[in-house]
Coordinates of C-alpha atoms in Angstrom, one line a residue:
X999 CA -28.4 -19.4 -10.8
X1000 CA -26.3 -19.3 -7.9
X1001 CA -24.3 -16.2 -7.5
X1002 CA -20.3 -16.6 -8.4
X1003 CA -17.5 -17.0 -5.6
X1004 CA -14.3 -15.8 -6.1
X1005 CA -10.8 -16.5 -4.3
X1006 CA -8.6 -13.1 -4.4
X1007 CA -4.8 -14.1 -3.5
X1008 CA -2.9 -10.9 -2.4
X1009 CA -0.7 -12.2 0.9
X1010 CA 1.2 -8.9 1.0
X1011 CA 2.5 -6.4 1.7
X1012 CA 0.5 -3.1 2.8
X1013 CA 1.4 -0.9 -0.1
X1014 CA 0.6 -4.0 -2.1
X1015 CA -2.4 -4.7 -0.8
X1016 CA -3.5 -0.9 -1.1
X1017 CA -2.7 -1.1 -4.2
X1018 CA -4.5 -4.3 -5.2
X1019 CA -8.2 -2.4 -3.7
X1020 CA -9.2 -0.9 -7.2
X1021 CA -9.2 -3.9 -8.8
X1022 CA -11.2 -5.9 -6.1
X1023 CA -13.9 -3.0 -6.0
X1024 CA -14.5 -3.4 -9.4
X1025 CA -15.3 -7.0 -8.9
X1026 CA -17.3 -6.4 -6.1
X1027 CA -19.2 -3.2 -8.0
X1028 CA -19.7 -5.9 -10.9
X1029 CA -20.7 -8.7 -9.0
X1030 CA -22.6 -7.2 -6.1
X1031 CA -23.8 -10.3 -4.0
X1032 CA -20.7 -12.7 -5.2
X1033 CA -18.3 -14.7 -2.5
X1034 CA -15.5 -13.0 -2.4
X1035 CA -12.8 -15.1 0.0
X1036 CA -9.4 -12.8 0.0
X1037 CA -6.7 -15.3 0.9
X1038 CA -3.5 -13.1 2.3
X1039 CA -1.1 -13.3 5.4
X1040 CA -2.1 -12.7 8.5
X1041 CA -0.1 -9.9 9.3
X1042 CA -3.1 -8.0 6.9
X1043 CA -6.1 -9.3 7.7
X1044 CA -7.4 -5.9 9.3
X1045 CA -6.3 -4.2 6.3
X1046 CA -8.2 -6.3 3.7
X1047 CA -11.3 -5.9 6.6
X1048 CA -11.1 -2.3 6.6
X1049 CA -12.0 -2.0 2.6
X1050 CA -15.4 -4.0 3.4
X1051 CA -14.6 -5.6 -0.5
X1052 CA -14.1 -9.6 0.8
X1053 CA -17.1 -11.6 2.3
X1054 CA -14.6 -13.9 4.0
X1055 CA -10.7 -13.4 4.7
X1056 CA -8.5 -16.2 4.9
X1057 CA -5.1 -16.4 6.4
X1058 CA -2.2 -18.3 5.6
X1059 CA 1.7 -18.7 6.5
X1060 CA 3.5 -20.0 3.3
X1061 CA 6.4 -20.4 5.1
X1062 CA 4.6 -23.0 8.4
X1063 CA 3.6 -26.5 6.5
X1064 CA 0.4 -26.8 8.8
X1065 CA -0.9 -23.1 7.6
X1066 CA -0.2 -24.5 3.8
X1067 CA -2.0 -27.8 4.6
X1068 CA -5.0 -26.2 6.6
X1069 CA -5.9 -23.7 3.7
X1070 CA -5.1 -26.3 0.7
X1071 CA -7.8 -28.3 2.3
X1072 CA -10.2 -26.2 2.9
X1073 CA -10.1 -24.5 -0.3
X1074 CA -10.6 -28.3 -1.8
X1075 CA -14.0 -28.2 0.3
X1076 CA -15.3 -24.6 -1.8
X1077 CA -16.5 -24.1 -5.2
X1078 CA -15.1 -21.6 -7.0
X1079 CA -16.1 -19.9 -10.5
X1080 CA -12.7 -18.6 -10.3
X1081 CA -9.3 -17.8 -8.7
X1082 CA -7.3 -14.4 -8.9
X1083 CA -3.5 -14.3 -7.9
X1084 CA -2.8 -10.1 -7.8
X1085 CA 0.5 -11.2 -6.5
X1086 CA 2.1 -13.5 -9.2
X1087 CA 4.8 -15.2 -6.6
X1088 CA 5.2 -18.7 -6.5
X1089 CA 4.1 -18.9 -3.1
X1090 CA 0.7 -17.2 -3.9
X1091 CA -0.1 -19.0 -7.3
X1092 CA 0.7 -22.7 -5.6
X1093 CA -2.1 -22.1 -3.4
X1094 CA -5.3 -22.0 -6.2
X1095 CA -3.3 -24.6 -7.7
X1096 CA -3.1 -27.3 -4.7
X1097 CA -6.6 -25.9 -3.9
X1098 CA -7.9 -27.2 -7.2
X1099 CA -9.3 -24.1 -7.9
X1100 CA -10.7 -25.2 -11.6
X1101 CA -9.9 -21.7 -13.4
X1102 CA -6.7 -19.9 -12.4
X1103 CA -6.5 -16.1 -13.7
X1104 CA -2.5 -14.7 -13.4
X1105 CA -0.7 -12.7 -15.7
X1106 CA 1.9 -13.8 -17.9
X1107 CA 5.8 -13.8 -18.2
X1108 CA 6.2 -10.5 -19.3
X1109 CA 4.4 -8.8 -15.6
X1110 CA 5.8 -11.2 -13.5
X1111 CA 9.6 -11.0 -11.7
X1112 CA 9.4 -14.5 -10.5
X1113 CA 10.2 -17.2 -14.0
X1114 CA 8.3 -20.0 -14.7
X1115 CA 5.0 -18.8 -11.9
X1116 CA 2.4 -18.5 -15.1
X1117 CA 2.8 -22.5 -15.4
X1118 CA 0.3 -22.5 -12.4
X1119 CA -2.4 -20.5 -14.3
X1120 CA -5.0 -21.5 -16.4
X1121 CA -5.4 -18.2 -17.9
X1122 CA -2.7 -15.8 -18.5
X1123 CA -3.2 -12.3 -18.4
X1124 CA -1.0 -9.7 -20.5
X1125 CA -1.6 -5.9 -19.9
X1126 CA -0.1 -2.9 -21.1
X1127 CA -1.0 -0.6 -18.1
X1128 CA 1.6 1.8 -16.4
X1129 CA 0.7 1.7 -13.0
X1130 CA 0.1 -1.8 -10.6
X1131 CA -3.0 -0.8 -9.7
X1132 CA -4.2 -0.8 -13.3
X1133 CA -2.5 -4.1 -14.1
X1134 CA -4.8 -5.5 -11.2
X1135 CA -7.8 -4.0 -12.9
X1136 CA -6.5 -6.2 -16.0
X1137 CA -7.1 -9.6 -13.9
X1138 CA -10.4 -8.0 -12.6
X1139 CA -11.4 -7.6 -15.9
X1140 CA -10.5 -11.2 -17.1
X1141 CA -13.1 -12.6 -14.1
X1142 CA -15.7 -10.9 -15.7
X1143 CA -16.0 -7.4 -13.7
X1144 CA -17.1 -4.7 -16.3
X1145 CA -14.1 -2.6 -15.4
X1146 CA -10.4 -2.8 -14.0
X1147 CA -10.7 -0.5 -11.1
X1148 CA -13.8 1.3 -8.6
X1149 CA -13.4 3.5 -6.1
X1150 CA -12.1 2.4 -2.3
X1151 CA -13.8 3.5 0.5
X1152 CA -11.4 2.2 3.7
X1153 CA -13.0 2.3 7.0
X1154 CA -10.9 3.7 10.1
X1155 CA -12.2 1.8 13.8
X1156 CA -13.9 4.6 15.8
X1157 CA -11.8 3.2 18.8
X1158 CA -8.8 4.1 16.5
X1159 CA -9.7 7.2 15.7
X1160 CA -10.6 8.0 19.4
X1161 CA -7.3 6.9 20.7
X1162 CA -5.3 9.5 18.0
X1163 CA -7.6 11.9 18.7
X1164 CA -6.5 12.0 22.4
X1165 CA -2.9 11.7 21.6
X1166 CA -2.8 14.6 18.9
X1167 CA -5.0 17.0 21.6
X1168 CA -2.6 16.3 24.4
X1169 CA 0.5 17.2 21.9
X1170 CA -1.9 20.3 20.9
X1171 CA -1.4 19.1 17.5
X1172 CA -4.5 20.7 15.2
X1173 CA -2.7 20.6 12.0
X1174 CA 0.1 18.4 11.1
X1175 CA 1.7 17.0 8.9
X1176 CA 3.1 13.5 8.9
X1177 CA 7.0 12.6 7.6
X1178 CA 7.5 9.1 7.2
X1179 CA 10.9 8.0 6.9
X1180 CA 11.2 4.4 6.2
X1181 CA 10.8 2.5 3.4
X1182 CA 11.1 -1.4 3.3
X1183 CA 14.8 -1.2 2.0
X1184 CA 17.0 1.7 3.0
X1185 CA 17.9 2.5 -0.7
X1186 CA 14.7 3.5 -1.5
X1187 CA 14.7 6.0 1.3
X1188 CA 15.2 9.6 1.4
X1189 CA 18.0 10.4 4.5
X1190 CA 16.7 11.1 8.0
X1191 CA 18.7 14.1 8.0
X1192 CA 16.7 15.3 5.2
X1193 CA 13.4 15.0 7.0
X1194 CA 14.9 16.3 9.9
X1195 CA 15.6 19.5 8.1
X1196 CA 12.4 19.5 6.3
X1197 CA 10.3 19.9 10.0
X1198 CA 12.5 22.2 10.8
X1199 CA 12.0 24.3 8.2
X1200 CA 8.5 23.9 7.8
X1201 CA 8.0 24.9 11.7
X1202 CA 10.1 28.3 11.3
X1203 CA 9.0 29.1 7.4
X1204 CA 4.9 27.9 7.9
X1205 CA 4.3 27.2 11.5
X1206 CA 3.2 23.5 10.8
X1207 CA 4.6 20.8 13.4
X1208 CA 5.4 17.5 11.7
X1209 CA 4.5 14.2 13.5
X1210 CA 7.1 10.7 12.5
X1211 CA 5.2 7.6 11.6
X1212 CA 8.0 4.9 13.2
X1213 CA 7.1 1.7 11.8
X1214 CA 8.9 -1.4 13.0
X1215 CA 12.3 -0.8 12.7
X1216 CA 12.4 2.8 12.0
X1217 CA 13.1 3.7 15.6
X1218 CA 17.0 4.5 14.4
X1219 CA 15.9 6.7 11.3
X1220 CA 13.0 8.9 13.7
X1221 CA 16.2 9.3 16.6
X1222 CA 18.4 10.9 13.5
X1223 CA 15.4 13.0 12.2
X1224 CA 14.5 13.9 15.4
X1225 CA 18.1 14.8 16.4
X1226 CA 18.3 16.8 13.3
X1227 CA 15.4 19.2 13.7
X1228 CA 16.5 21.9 15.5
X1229 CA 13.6 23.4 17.6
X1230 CA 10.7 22.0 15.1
X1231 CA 9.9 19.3 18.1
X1232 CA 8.8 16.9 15.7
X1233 CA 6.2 14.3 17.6
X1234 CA 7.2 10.3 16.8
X1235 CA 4.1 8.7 16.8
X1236 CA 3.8 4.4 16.9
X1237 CA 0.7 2.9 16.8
X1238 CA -1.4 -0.4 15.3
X1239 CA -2.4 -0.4 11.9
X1240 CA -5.7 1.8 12.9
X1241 CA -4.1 4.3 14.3
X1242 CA -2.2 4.8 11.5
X1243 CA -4.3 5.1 9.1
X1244 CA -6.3 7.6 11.4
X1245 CA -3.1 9.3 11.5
X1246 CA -2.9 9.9 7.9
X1247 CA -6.2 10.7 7.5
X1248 CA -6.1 14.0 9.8
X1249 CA -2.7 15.1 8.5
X1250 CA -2.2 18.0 5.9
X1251 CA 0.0 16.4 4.0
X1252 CA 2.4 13.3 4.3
X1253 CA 5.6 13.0 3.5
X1254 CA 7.6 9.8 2.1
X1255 CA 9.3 7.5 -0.1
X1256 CA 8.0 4.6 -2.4
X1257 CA 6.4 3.1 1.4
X1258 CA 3.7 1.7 2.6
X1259 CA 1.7 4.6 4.7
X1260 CA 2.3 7.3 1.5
X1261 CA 0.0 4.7 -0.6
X1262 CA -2.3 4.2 2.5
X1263 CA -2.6 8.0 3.0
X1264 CA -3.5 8.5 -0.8
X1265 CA -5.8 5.6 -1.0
X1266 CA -7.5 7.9 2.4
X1267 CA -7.2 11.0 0.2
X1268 CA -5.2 12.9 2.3
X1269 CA -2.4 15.1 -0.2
X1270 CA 1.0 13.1 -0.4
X1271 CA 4.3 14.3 -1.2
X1272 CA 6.5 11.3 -2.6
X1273 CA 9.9 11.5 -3.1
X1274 CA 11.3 8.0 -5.6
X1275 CA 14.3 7.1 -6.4
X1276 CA 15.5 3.6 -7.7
X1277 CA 11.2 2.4 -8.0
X1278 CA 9.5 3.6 -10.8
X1279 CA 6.5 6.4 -9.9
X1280 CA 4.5 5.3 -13.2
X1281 CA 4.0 1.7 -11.8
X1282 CA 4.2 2.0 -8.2
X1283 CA 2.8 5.1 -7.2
X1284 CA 0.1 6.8 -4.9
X1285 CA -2.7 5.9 -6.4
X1286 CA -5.7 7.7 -5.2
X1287 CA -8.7 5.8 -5.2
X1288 CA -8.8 4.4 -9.1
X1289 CA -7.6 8.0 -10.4
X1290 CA -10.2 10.1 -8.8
X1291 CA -9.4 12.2 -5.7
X1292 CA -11.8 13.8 -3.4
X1293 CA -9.8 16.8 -3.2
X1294 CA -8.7 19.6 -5.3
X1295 CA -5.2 19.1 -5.2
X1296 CA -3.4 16.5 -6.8
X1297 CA -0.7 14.2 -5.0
X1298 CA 3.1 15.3 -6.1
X1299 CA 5.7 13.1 -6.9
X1300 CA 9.2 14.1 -6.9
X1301 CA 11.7 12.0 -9.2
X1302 CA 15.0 13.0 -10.6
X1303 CA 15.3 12.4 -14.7
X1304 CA 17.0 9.8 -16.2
X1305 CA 16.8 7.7 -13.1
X1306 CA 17.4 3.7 -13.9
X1307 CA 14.8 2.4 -12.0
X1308 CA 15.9 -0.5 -9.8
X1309 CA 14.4 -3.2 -7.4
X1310 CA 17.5 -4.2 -5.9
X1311 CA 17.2 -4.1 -2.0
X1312 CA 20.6 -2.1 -1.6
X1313 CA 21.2 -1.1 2.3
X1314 CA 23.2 2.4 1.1
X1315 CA 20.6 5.2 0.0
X1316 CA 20.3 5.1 -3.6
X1317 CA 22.5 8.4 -5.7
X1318 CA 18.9 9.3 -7.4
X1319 CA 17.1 9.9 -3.4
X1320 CA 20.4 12.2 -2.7
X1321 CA 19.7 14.4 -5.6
X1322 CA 16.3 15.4 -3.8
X1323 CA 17.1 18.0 -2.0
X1324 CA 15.2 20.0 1.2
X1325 CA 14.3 22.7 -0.3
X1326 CA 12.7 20.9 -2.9
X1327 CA 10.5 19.1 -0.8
X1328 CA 9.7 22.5 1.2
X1329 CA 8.5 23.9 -1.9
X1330 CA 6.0 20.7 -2.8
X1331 CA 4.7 20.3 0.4
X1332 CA 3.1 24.4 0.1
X1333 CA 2.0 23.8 -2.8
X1334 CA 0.3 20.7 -1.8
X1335 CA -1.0 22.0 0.9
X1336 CA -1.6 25.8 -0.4
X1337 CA 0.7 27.6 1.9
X1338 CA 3.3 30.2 0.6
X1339 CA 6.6 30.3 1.4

């Protein structure tokens, strides 16, 4: 009997796609020699290669006509046993659909923010699961894996890990940790001033020298936290997608909102301190490698009560980040990382 091929549809984004690695590892821990083709942008390709879960990756542009042509037809020239949207957009659940991908696994209404997408599927799921990553491991589950989520394993290029090596021993930078201030929409981020005044106190309270992650278009949030540091010095650090991740692996702890490198640095196992607002913690997360972390300390998450949680992408900061103050943070980040005050 031939062995099953699967189509995974997760185009984006990275905390997405982190969060969608559980729920593939279980289907490749239940089906061990299965094709597993994981369709996503192509923005993310290295990403999805890094967790060594898909056989083949596939790239598309939903928004170029020839991309959207291209990848219809060639999924029209596969057999598939079946096809998994983790993304529930329209965008992502046309694609099995025009593909003729025979049995379509989605979830229903009540998971999905988009109406109408389920239409697509032939097989709705409905799950009762907190967290994203767990509702991923509900589709898993429907395709036949024996459980919803396994344990990642994600694979950082040695030439990436060279190149941060050299830029960390020419800073003199030994132990670090790593503040990441953006946040795909600013209302979801904690204030640059606040970071700022976080290095600085954990340079003059702990000794520890903090390094900025500046994604793209952060460069205006790392000059404020920079200019707001005092002496700490903090280090702003760009790099590829590599280079982050060896980044975050080598830190003590990182630092940041509901954003992308805060999941990547939990799903590496390195301690996170994450500070929500307006996004629900209970679904969206750090989720550290299907529940079970590596290390003795847990991840923190810091959350103000009674907070209406919120997916508008507002451009002011959001009252419920305001109410987390510095000294707050301070205080996590020892305990995360054992230090005293």
């Amino acid at each position: 009997m031939p062995e099953p091929r699967f189509l995974v549809v997760r185009l984006g984004s990275l905390g997405d796609i982190i969060h969608t690695f559980p729920a593939v590892a279980a289907l490749r821990e239940s089906f061990p020699q299965a094709g597993i083709v994981w369709l996503t942008h192509p923005r993310w390709g290295f990403l999805v290669q890094t967790s060594n879960l898909a056989s083949e990756i596939w790239t598309v542009e939903t928004r170029r006509l020839s991309s959207l042509r291209d990848v219809v037809r060639r999924l029209r020239q596969n057999s598939w046993n079946a096809g998994i949207d983790y993304q529930g957009l329209w965008k992502s659940a046309i694609l099995p659909f025009l593909g003729g991908v025979p049995r379509r696994i989605g979830f229903s209404s009540a998971a999905i923010r988009e109406f109408g997408v389920p239409v697509l599927y032939t097989e709705r799921v409905k799950t009762s699961k907190a967290h994203v990553a767990e509702q991923n491991g509900d589709l898993s589950l429907c395709a036949g894996a024996q459980r919803g989520t396994a344990r990642v394993s994600v694979q950082i290029p040695e030439r990436d890990q060279a190149s941060v090596c050299s830029v960390l021993r020419a800073q003199r930078l030994e132990r670090y940790v790593v503040l990441s201030p953006g946040g795909g929409w600013r209302s979801k981020c904690w204030p640059a001033e606040r970071f700022g005044a976080l290095a600085r106190k954990l340079w003059e309270s702990v000794g520890l020298r903090c390094v900025v992650n500046a994604g793209p278009g952060d460069n205006d949030l790392a000059a404020i936290l920079v200019g707001s540091s005092g002496g700490a010095a903090p280090f702003v650090y760009s790099g590829n997608l590599g280079e982050l991740m060896a980044l975050l692996k080598g830190a003590t702890c990182v630092i940041g909102g509901d954003t992308g490198p805060v999941h990547l640095a939990a799903a590496l196992d390195t301690p996170v301190v994450a500070l929500f607002g307006p996004t629900d913690p209970a679904r969206n997360g750090p989720y550290s490698n299907a529940g079970a972390r590596s290390s003795e300390r847990e991840n923190i998450v810091l959350r103000t009560s009674g907070v209406r949680t919120t997916h508008a992408r507002d451009s002011q900061t959001h009252p419920s980040m305001l109410a987390i103050t510095v000294d707050e943070v301070f205080d996590a980040v020892c305990g995360s990382i054992g230090t005293a005050r």
